Amino acid sequence: MKKNNVILQTTAKVTFFIIFLFSIHIFFAGHFAPGGGFVGGLLTTGAIVLLLLAFDLETVKATLPFNFTVVIGVGLLLSLGTAAGSILFNVPFFTHAFAHFELPLFGDTELHTAMIFDSGVYLVVVGAAITIIQSIGGDE
Amino acid sequence: MDGRRILLEFVLLIFLPFVFAILVPFAYKYIKGIHTGWFVLLVPLVLFGYYLSFIPLTMDGGHAISEIKWIPTLGIAFTSYIDGLSLLFTLLITGIGSLVVLYSIFYMDKKKENLGSFYVYLLLFMTAMLGVVQSDNTMTLYLFWELTSISSFLLIGYWYTRDKSRFGALKSMMITVFGGLMMLGGFILLSIMGETFSIRELIAQAPDLVSHPYFTSALILILLGAFTKSAQFPFYIWLPDAMEAPTPVSAYLHSATMVKAGIYLVARFTPIFGTSSTWIWLVTGIGLLTLFWGSFFAVKQTDLKAILAFSTVSQLGLIMSLLGAGAISYHTTEAMFAFATYAAIFHLINHATFKGGLFMIAGIIDHETGTRDIRKLGGLMSIMPLSFTVALIGSLSMAGLPPFNGFLSKEMFLESMVALRHFELFQFDTWGILFPIVAWVASVFTFTYSLYFVLKTFLGQGKVDQLPKRPHEAPIGMLVAPMILASLVIIIFFIPNVLGKWVIKPAVMAVQPTLYGSPADIDIHVLAWHGFGSVGLWLTVAIVIVGSLLYLTIPKWQPLYKLQPAKLSLNEGYDALMRGSEKGMNRLSRAYMTGLIRTYLLYMFAFLSVTVIAVLFIKDAFVVDMNSFAAITLYGALNAVILLLSIGFVVFAKSRLAAIIALGGVGYSVALFFVIFKAPDLALTQLVIETVSVALFLLAFKHLPALNEHGETKKTKVVNLIISLSVGVMVTLVALSSHSQKLIPSISQYYKDTVATEAGGGNIVNVILVDYRGFDTLFEIAVLAIAGIAVLGMIRLRVSRKETTDENK
């Protein structure tokens, strides 16, 4: 019994990008305003969950052809790599560095290694949450 | 080194049997033609010869010591301390050991038996025994002590396919290891008291130790070790069951060596504990009780080795009681009590000679006739004349008749016991008269069972043709060892003073080191004939008369034994203890291990709340400081009401769906609290997390069980209510009092100061998460990753779970 969910699906297609953009914003804003990798990751998950509700598991899998367990691994590697990278510069494990750069388009921007770490967090959160939801939802 | 040059660290010699034990399996496996025992025989012979060379040294009162440090930081070392006492035991171990190995070569069949393991165990045991008697360090003494228990366990269970062997091995293990552990406790107390593990140093401090509060505890613990090993009352019960071992083992371990380890221990520690009345009462009293008990029950036995086992128990009691009496010499100058120690050592040697021989004869009879049941035996005298001669010599020596060595030591024993009668210290005068009476009665029974043993076996109407095997005299090789022992029995009778001078006096000096300057000072000259004035002589005459009468009337009074109800025997007590502890433990663990997580949670929460609340009030830690509280805001109060309402819904909800939704309500109101308390990051996260988890709950909704499926009774509901209330109260109390008593200021000021300059950020919460304390975050995402993969794994692996549930059905 497949209902015709045109309104839901159309709305979802639009809303997905809004939520996704908001999650990216929250993620990047994290260092100076409320937000960060964790919330950002969860919001992205929320956006994908919306797609899952509007469509079905197979469609979402076809649309977002990521293996989310691999995403978890990539995230963990990124976080650990950032933390371990400091060793190469002869400073203690987990020492972050930051500097200000004059970038085109963005202007004066602070770049911080913590952001790389946070993107690892983001990826792990998205990967783990979607893995859980997909595996429970796909289980019949 | 007292004028003697010793070539090597002779402590290593203790391990010679051990090293040989490693080589034995190779000899057994690759040299098939020759009985493995011949190689093994070398070890005790060499050691015996070597240790003989120490006799001149100890005769002059000297000693030799060699030490290898094992754990120097703890003061634990392997020592070989050779004085009169340890030399005597060493000679017994190696001497009887050689004879037993020789005997076993003919007793154990080369093809049928697994000789490799037999000799490995035997050599292990030899090392252990040498270590016990030569160790000066209590810790290594304990090590070797337990090694004797273990190797004896292996030897008793040698024929491990028989139930009785396994039972006997386990029983002896349980009892001797119990005693060993008690002894370890005693040693530890001693080392706390004297701050050393060295027995010699402890002896030197003996006068100071007496007043120490641990003194009596150490004394009793060490005696427990000695009594269990030496099969004293009531721990003797393992010894008769240990008779399931091969006969060479019984002869070696359970007559000549291991059971004397306890005697050695008592003798060795006499200089420390001998001044205490508890020691004298316990050692003498338990010794006499054991003497009487063992000799009385020996006549009841029908198995040859069982008779000998009870006889060993009884004789060990005799030696023990003499050692106890000998300790009195610390209180009186009367020569009689030094005499008692001499008698103890003398009887120890005598017992080893005649009992070893008798065991070997019992083994020969078993080997040649196929039975050890005394009711089936009889009339073997003409068939096995040599065995009969040896058995007769051993038995008469055991009974205490001239011209055998048992006579001398038995006379000395009786005289010592008679002397106890006069002794007035420690209320001996009131009870003292009991000692000679018990000793005399026990000696009568000893005489009776000695006759019973030898005459029932060899005289009378033989039913020779009904025996399992056609009896004939044993091969000469098997008879050599018992014959050597029997001739020693006679030789010692004629030259007791040579033995006394060479071996016994140095040993007595080791037991009573403070009393004599050198062994020559001990003014004891053993005479076989004291004239008609001697008390011992007349007591012996009486023993012979009464004992013979008892022997002749055995059928008439033997029904006496049936008076003792089987339920009240000590063996039954042991079995009941074993069964009871097993059952009791089972019942106990079944009573609280219900297998329900609910029950375990109840235990944990009840324990947690009770202990925390109790500690709060015992330590007077419950303090509420109203001033530290912030003002209550309107929004805060409203939100609290919402929170409480949702919690109430969760607890009292009738359906699962309502509970999930109410739980969502709880989560969102918590998020609101975060907003009110100005924690935007937390509020955001809480909001999203709550949404995702409610979604997950709903996703799994159809898999969740219905509420109250378990049908809880009213009683469990009340218990749950009480425990959850107490946990709630506990947490509230702890929160209130910890909020009211802040001992140190918060470190958050540092974060505020440095967040922009050091970390280049503005959001303190996020900077703490990724920078200051990024470590936590690293592992939290690891946790998340594990959770995700675990869920995936659980669901993927469900196939196998289904299979197992199908099997269970």
mmCIF file of N, CA, C and O in Angstrom, chain B residues 438-492:
data_model
loop_
_atom_site.group_PDB
_atom_site.id
_atom_site.type_symbol
_atom_site.label_atom_id
_atom_site.label_comp_id
_atom_site.label_asym_id
_atom_site.label_seq_id
_atom_site.Cartn_x
_atom_site.Cartn_y
_atom_site.Cartn_z
ATOM 1 N N VAL B 438 46.778 -43.074 80.334
ATOM 2 C CA VAL B 438 46.436 -43.122 78.904
ATOM 3 C C VAL B 438 47.574 -43.767 78.128
ATOM 4 O O VAL B 438 47.364 -44.623 77.265
ATOM 5 N N ALA B 439 48.806 -43.365 78.462
ATOM 6 C CA ALA B 439 49.962 -43.904 77.749
ATOM 7 C C ALA B 439 50.043 -45.405 77.925
ATOM 8 O O ALA B 439 50.315 -46.149 76.966
ATOM 9 N N TRP B 440 49.765 -45.872 79.123
ATOM 10 C CA TRP B 440 49.885 -47.312 79.371
ATOM 11 C C TRP B 440 48.791 -48.075 78.622
ATOM 12 O O TRP B 440 49.061 -49.071 77.953
ATOM 13 N N VAL B 441 47.542 -47.569 78.689
ATOM 14 C CA VAL B 441 46.441 -48.244 78.001
ATOM 15 C C VAL B 441 46.727 -48.299 76.504
ATOM 16 O O VAL B 441 46.546 -49.327 75.845
ATOM 17 N N ALA B 442 47.217 -47.172 75.987
ATOM 18 C CA ALA B 442 47.515 -47.136 74.557
ATOM 19 C C ALA B 442 48.606 -48.143 74.212
ATOM 20 O O ALA B 442 48.557 -48.801 73.168
ATOM 21 N N SER B 443 49.572 -48.287 75.090
ATOM 22 C CA SER B 443 50.640 -49.244 74.818
ATOM 23 C C SER B 443 50.109 -50.666 74.821
ATOM 24 O O SER B 443 50.571 -51.509 74.057
ATOM 25 N N VAL B 444 49.126 -50.923 75.673
ATOM 26 C CA VAL B 444 48.517 -52.255 75.682
ATOM 27 C C VAL B 444 47.890 -52.534 74.330
ATOM 28 O O VAL B 444 48.082 -53.594 73.730
ATOM 29 N N PHE B 445 47.151 -51.552 73.827
ATOM 30 C CA PHE B 445 46.515 -51.754 72.524
ATOM 31 C C PHE B 445 47.558 -51.879 71.424
ATOM 32 O O PHE B 445 47.379 -52.633 70.469
ATOM 33 N N THR B 446 48.648 -51.136 71.574
ATOM 34 C CA THR B 446 49.717 -51.247 70.589
ATOM 35 C C THR B 446 50.239 -52.678 70.541
ATOM 36 O O THR B 446 50.424 -53.266 69.477
ATOM 37 N N PHE B 447 50.442 -53.222 71.713
ATOM 38 C CA PHE B 447 50.906 -54.614 71.802
ATOM 39 C C PHE B 447 49.902 -55.530 71.121
ATOM 40 O O PHE B 447 50.261 -56.401 70.324
ATOM 41 N N THR B 448 48.608 -55.294 71.398
ATOM 42 C CA THR B 448 47.569 -56.164 70.851
ATOM 43 C C THR B 448 47.551 -56.109 69.322
ATOM 44 O O THR B 448 47.532 -57.135 68.652
ATOM 45 N N TYR B 449 47.560 -54.895 68.784
ATOM 46 C CA TYR B 449 47.459 -54.855 67.317
ATOM 47 C C TYR B 449 48.733 -55.346 66.646
ATOM 48 O O TYR B 449 48.695 -55.843 65.522
ATOM 49 N N SER B 450 49.878 -55.217 67.344
ATOM 50 C CA SER B 450 51.107 -55.753 66.755
ATOM 51 C C SER B 450 50.995 -57.269 66.606
ATOM 52 O O SER B 450 51.345 -57.840 65.564
ATOM 53 N N LEU B 451 50.481 -57.911 67.663
ATOM 54 C CA LEU B 451 50.287 -59.353 67.580
ATOM 55 C C LEU B 451 49.247 -59.678 66.520
ATOM 56 O O LEU B 451 49.421 -60.578 65.699
ATOM 57 N N TYR B 452 48.173 -58.918 66.543
ATOM 58 C CA TYR B 452 47.064 -59.108 65.600
ATOM 59 C C TYR B 452 47.580 -59.064 64.172
ATOM 60 O O TYR B 452 47.251 -59.893 63.338
ATOM 61 N N PHE B 453 48.451 -58.076 63.930
ATOM 62 C CA PHE B 453 48.974 -57.887 62.577
ATOM 63 C C PHE B 453 49.787 -59.106 62.126
ATOM 64 O O PHE B 453 49.547 -59.678 61.075
ATOM 65 N N VAL B 454 50.730 -59.504 62.967
ATOM 66 C CA VAL B 454 51.667 -60.515 62.482
ATOM 67 C C VAL B 454 51.083 -61.925 62.618
ATOM 68 O O VAL B 454 51.219 -62.759 61.732
ATOM 69 N N LEU B 455 50.382 -62.198 63.701
ATOM 70 C CA LEU B 455 49.934 -63.571 63.939
ATOM 71 C C LEU B 455 48.762 -63.942 63.054
ATOM 72 O O LEU B 455 48.710 -65.042 62.516
ATOM 73 N N LYS B 456 47.815 -63.022 62.879
ATOM 74 C CA LYS B 456 46.657 -63.341 62.024
ATOM 75 C C LYS B 456 47.075 -63.572 60.576
ATOM 76 O O LYS B 456 46.406 -64.269 59.833
ATOM 77 N N THR B 457 48.175 -62.933 60.212
ATOM 78 C CA THR B 457 48.593 -63.060 58.820
ATOM 79 C C THR B 457 49.363 -64.353 58.580
ATOM 80 O O THR B 457 49.151 -65.037 57.583
ATOM 81 N N PHE B 458 50.223 -64.679 59.535
ATOM 82 C CA PHE B 458 51.162 -65.759 59.247
ATOM 83 C C PHE B 458 50.824 -67.066 59.953
ATOM 84 O O PHE B 458 51.232 -68.121 59.516
ATOM 85 N N LEU B 459 50.118 -66.988 61.084
ATOM 86 C CA LEU B 459 49.816 -68.227 61.813
ATOM 87 C C LEU B 459 48.394 -68.662 61.520
ATOM 88 O O LEU B 459 47.667 -68.048 60.757
ATOM 89 N N GLY B 460 47.993 -69.698 62.164
ATOM 90 C CA GLY B 460 46.608 -70.134 62.101
ATOM 91 C C GLY B 460 46.318 -70.986 60.886
ATOM 92 O O GLY B 460 47.196 -71.335 60.098
ATOM 93 N N GLN B 461 45.059 -71.300 60.747
ATOM 94 C CA GLN B 461 44.624 -72.130 59.631
ATOM 95 C C GLN B 461 44.614 -71.296 58.358
ATOM 96 O O GLN B 461 43.810 -70.398 58.198
ATOM 97 N N GLY B 462 45.536 -71.612 57.473
ATOM 98 C CA GLY B 462 45.556 -70.852 56.232
ATOM 99 C C GLY B 462 44.495 -71.359 55.265
ATOM 100 O O GLY B 462 44.205 -72.551 55.198
ATOM 101 N N LYS B 463 43.902 -70.436 54.567
ATOM 102 C CA LYS B 463 43.005 -70.851 53.487
ATOM 103 C C LYS B 463 43.744 -70.571 52.177
ATOM 104 O O LYS B 463 43.299 -69.815 51.338
ATOM 105 N N VAL B 464 44.933 -71.167 52.121
ATOM 106 C CA VAL B 464 45.877 -70.793 51.081
ATOM 107 C C VAL B 464 45.295 -70.978 49.681
ATOM 108 O O VAL B 464 45.493 -70.179 48.785
ATOM 109 N N ASP B 465 44.519 -72.069 49.515
ATOM 110 C CA ASP B 465 44.018 -72.354 48.174
ATOM 111 C C ASP B 465 42.894 -71.415 47.762
ATOM 112 O O ASP B 465 42.530 -71.352 46.601
ATOM 113 N N GLN B 466 42.331 -70.649 48.750
ATOM 114 C CA GLN B 466 41.259 -69.722 48.374
ATOM 115 C C GLN B 466 41.771 -68.336 47.993
ATOM 116 O O GLN B 466 40.988 -67.473 47.613
ATOM 117 N N LEU B 467 43.081 -68.128 48.135
ATOM 118 C CA LEU B 467 43.623 -66.803 47.841
ATOM 119 C C LEU B 467 43.592 -66.518 46.341
ATOM 120 O O LEU B 467 43.636 -67.452 45.533
ATOM 121 N N PRO B 468 43.502 -65.265 45.976
ATOM 122 C CA PRO B 468 43.471 -64.904 44.547
ATOM 123 C C PRO B 468 44.687 -65.404 43.781
ATOM 124 O O PRO B 468 44.600 -65.717 42.609
ATOM 125 N N LYS B 469 45.836 -65.450 44.446
ATOM 126 C CA LYS B 469 47.040 -65.944 43.767
ATOM 127 C C LYS B 469 47.597 -67.098 44.583
ATOM 128 O O LYS B 469 47.330 -67.219 45.774
ATOM 129 N N ARG B 470 48.378 -67.904 43.933
ATOM 130 C CA ARG B 470 49.038 -68.979 44.679
ATOM 131 C C ARG B 470 50.261 -68.389 45.379
ATOM 132 O O ARG B 470 51.199 -67.914 44.721
ATOM 133 N N PRO B 471 50.258 -68.344 46.725
ATOM 134 C CA PRO B 471 51.338 -67.624 47.407
ATOM 135 C C PRO B 471 52.666 -68.376 47.359
ATOM 136 O O PRO B 471 52.714 -69.595 47.354
ATOM 137 N N HIS B 472 53.725 -67.588 47.280
ATOM 138 C CA HIS B 472 55.078 -68.140 47.391
ATOM 139 C C HIS B 472 55.968 -67.032 47.916
ATOM 140 O O HIS B 472 55.548 -65.875 47.973
ATOM 141 N N GLU B 473 57.173 -67.414 48.296
ATOM 142 C CA GLU B 473 58.062 -66.393 48.864
ATOM 143 C C GLU B 473 58.405 -65.345 47.817
ATOM 144 O O GLU B 473 58.502 -65.643 46.621
ATOM 145 N N ALA B 474 58.557 -64.124 48.293
ATOM 146 C CA ALA B 474 58.842 -63.014 47.388
ATOM 147 C C ALA B 474 60.241 -63.169 46.806
ATOM 148 O O ALA B 474 61.095 -63.828 47.392
ATOM 149 N N PRO B 475 60.495 -62.560 45.642
ATOM 150 C CA PRO B 475 61.861 -62.568 45.095
ATOM 151 C C PRO B 475 62.814 -61.889 46.074
ATOM 152 O O PRO B 475 62.409 -60.989 46.822
ATOM 153 N N ILE B 476 64.031 -62.291 46.035
ATOM 154 C CA ILE B 476 64.975 -61.820 47.042
ATOM 155 C C ILE B 476 65.188 -60.315 46.958
ATOM 156 O O ILE B 476 65.335 -59.628 47.960
ATOM 157 N N GLY B 477 65.118 -59.791 45.750
ATOM 158 C CA GLY B 477 65.333 -58.353 45.572
ATOM 159 C C GLY B 477 64.307 -57.544 46.343
ATOM 160 O O GLY B 477 64.605 -56.495 46.916
ATOM 161 N N MET B 478 63.082 -58.042 46.370
ATOM 162 C CA MET B 478 62.040 -57.331 47.081
ATOM 163 C C MET B 478 62.255 -57.403 48.588
ATOM 164 O O MET B 478 61.839 -56.540 49.337
ATOM 165 N N LEU B 479 62.923 -58.488 49.004
ATOM 166 C CA LEU B 479 63.111 -58.691 50.443
ATOM 167 C C LEU B 479 64.329 -57.973 50.992
ATOM 168 O O LEU B 479 64.459 -57.826 52.199
ATOM 169 N N VAL B 480 65.206 -57.531 50.104
ATOM 170 C CA VAL B 480 66.457 -56.939 50.598
ATOM 171 C C VAL B 480 66.173 -55.744 51.492
ATOM 172 O O VAL B 480 66.653 -55.661 52.624
ATOM 173 N N ALA B 481 65.323 -54.811 50.998
ATOM 174 C CA ALA B 481 65.091 -53.582 51.753
ATOM 175 C C ALA B 481 64.470 -53.858 53.120
ATOM 176 O O ALA B 481 64.982 -53.387 54.144
ATOM 177 N N PRO B 482 63.375 -54.637 53.208
ATOM 178 C CA PRO B 482 62.843 -54.901 54.545
ATOM 179 C C PRO B 482 63.837 -55.642 55.434
ATOM 180 O O PRO B 482 63.839 -55.422 56.662
ATOM 181 N N MET B 483 64.666 -56.496 54.830
ATOM 182 C CA MET B 483 65.630 -57.209 55.673
ATOM 183 C C MET B 483 66.670 -56.263 56.241
ATOM 184 O O MET B 483 67.084 -56.395 57.396
ATOM 185 N N ILE B 484 67.089 -55.295 55.430
ATOM 186 C CA ILE B 484 68.045 -54.300 55.958
ATOM 187 C C ILE B 484 67.408 -53.551 57.124
ATOM 188 O O ILE B 484 68.009 -53.360 58.183
ATOM 189 N N LEU B 485 66.161 -53.158 56.935
ATOM 190 C CA LEU B 485 65.478 -52.421 57.998
ATOM 191 C C LEU B 485 65.331 -53.272 59.252
ATOM 192 O O LEU B 485 65.544 -52.807 60.371
ATOM 193 N N ALA B 486 64.993 -54.560 59.050
ATOM 194 C CA ALA B 486 64.819 -55.432 60.208
ATOM 195 C C ALA B 486 66.136 -55.621 60.945
ATOM 196 O O ALA B 486 66.170 -55.649 62.176
ATOM 197 N N SER B 487 67.216 -55.743 60.183
ATOM 198 C CA SER B 487 68.487 -55.918 60.892
ATOM 199 C C SER B 487 68.862 -54.638 61.626
ATOM 200 O O SER B 487 69.430 -54.694 62.721
ATOM 201 N N LEU B 488 68.489 -53.484 61.052
ATOM 202 C CA LEU B 488 68.728 -52.231 61.776
ATOM 203 C C LEU B 488 67.977 -52.233 63.100
ATOM 204 O O LEU B 488 68.493 -51.768 64.125
ATOM 205 N N VAL B 489 66.762 -52.771 63.072
ATOM 206 C CA VAL B 489 65.955 -52.822 64.296
ATOM 207 C C VAL B 489 66.739 -53.523 65.396
ATOM 208 O O VAL B 489 66.785 -53.074 66.539
ATOM 209 N N ILE B 490 67.381 -54.607 65.026
ATOM 210 C CA ILE B 490 68.131 -55.368 66.048
ATOM 211 C C ILE B 490 69.444 -54.680 66.388
ATOM 212 O O ILE B 490 69.807 -54.556 67.557
ATOM 213 N N ILE B 491 70.138 -54.191 65.356
ATOM 214 C CA ILE B 491 71.445 -53.564 65.606
ATOM 215 C C ILE B 491 71.279 -52.371 66.550
ATOM 216 O O ILE B 491 72.043 -52.197 67.499
ATOM 217 N N ILE B 492 70.251 -51.572 66.301
ATOM 218 C CA ILE B 492 70.060 -50.386 67.139
ATOM 219 C C ILE B 492 69.817 -50.793 68.587
ATOM 220 O O ILE B 492 70.255 -50.122 69.515
#
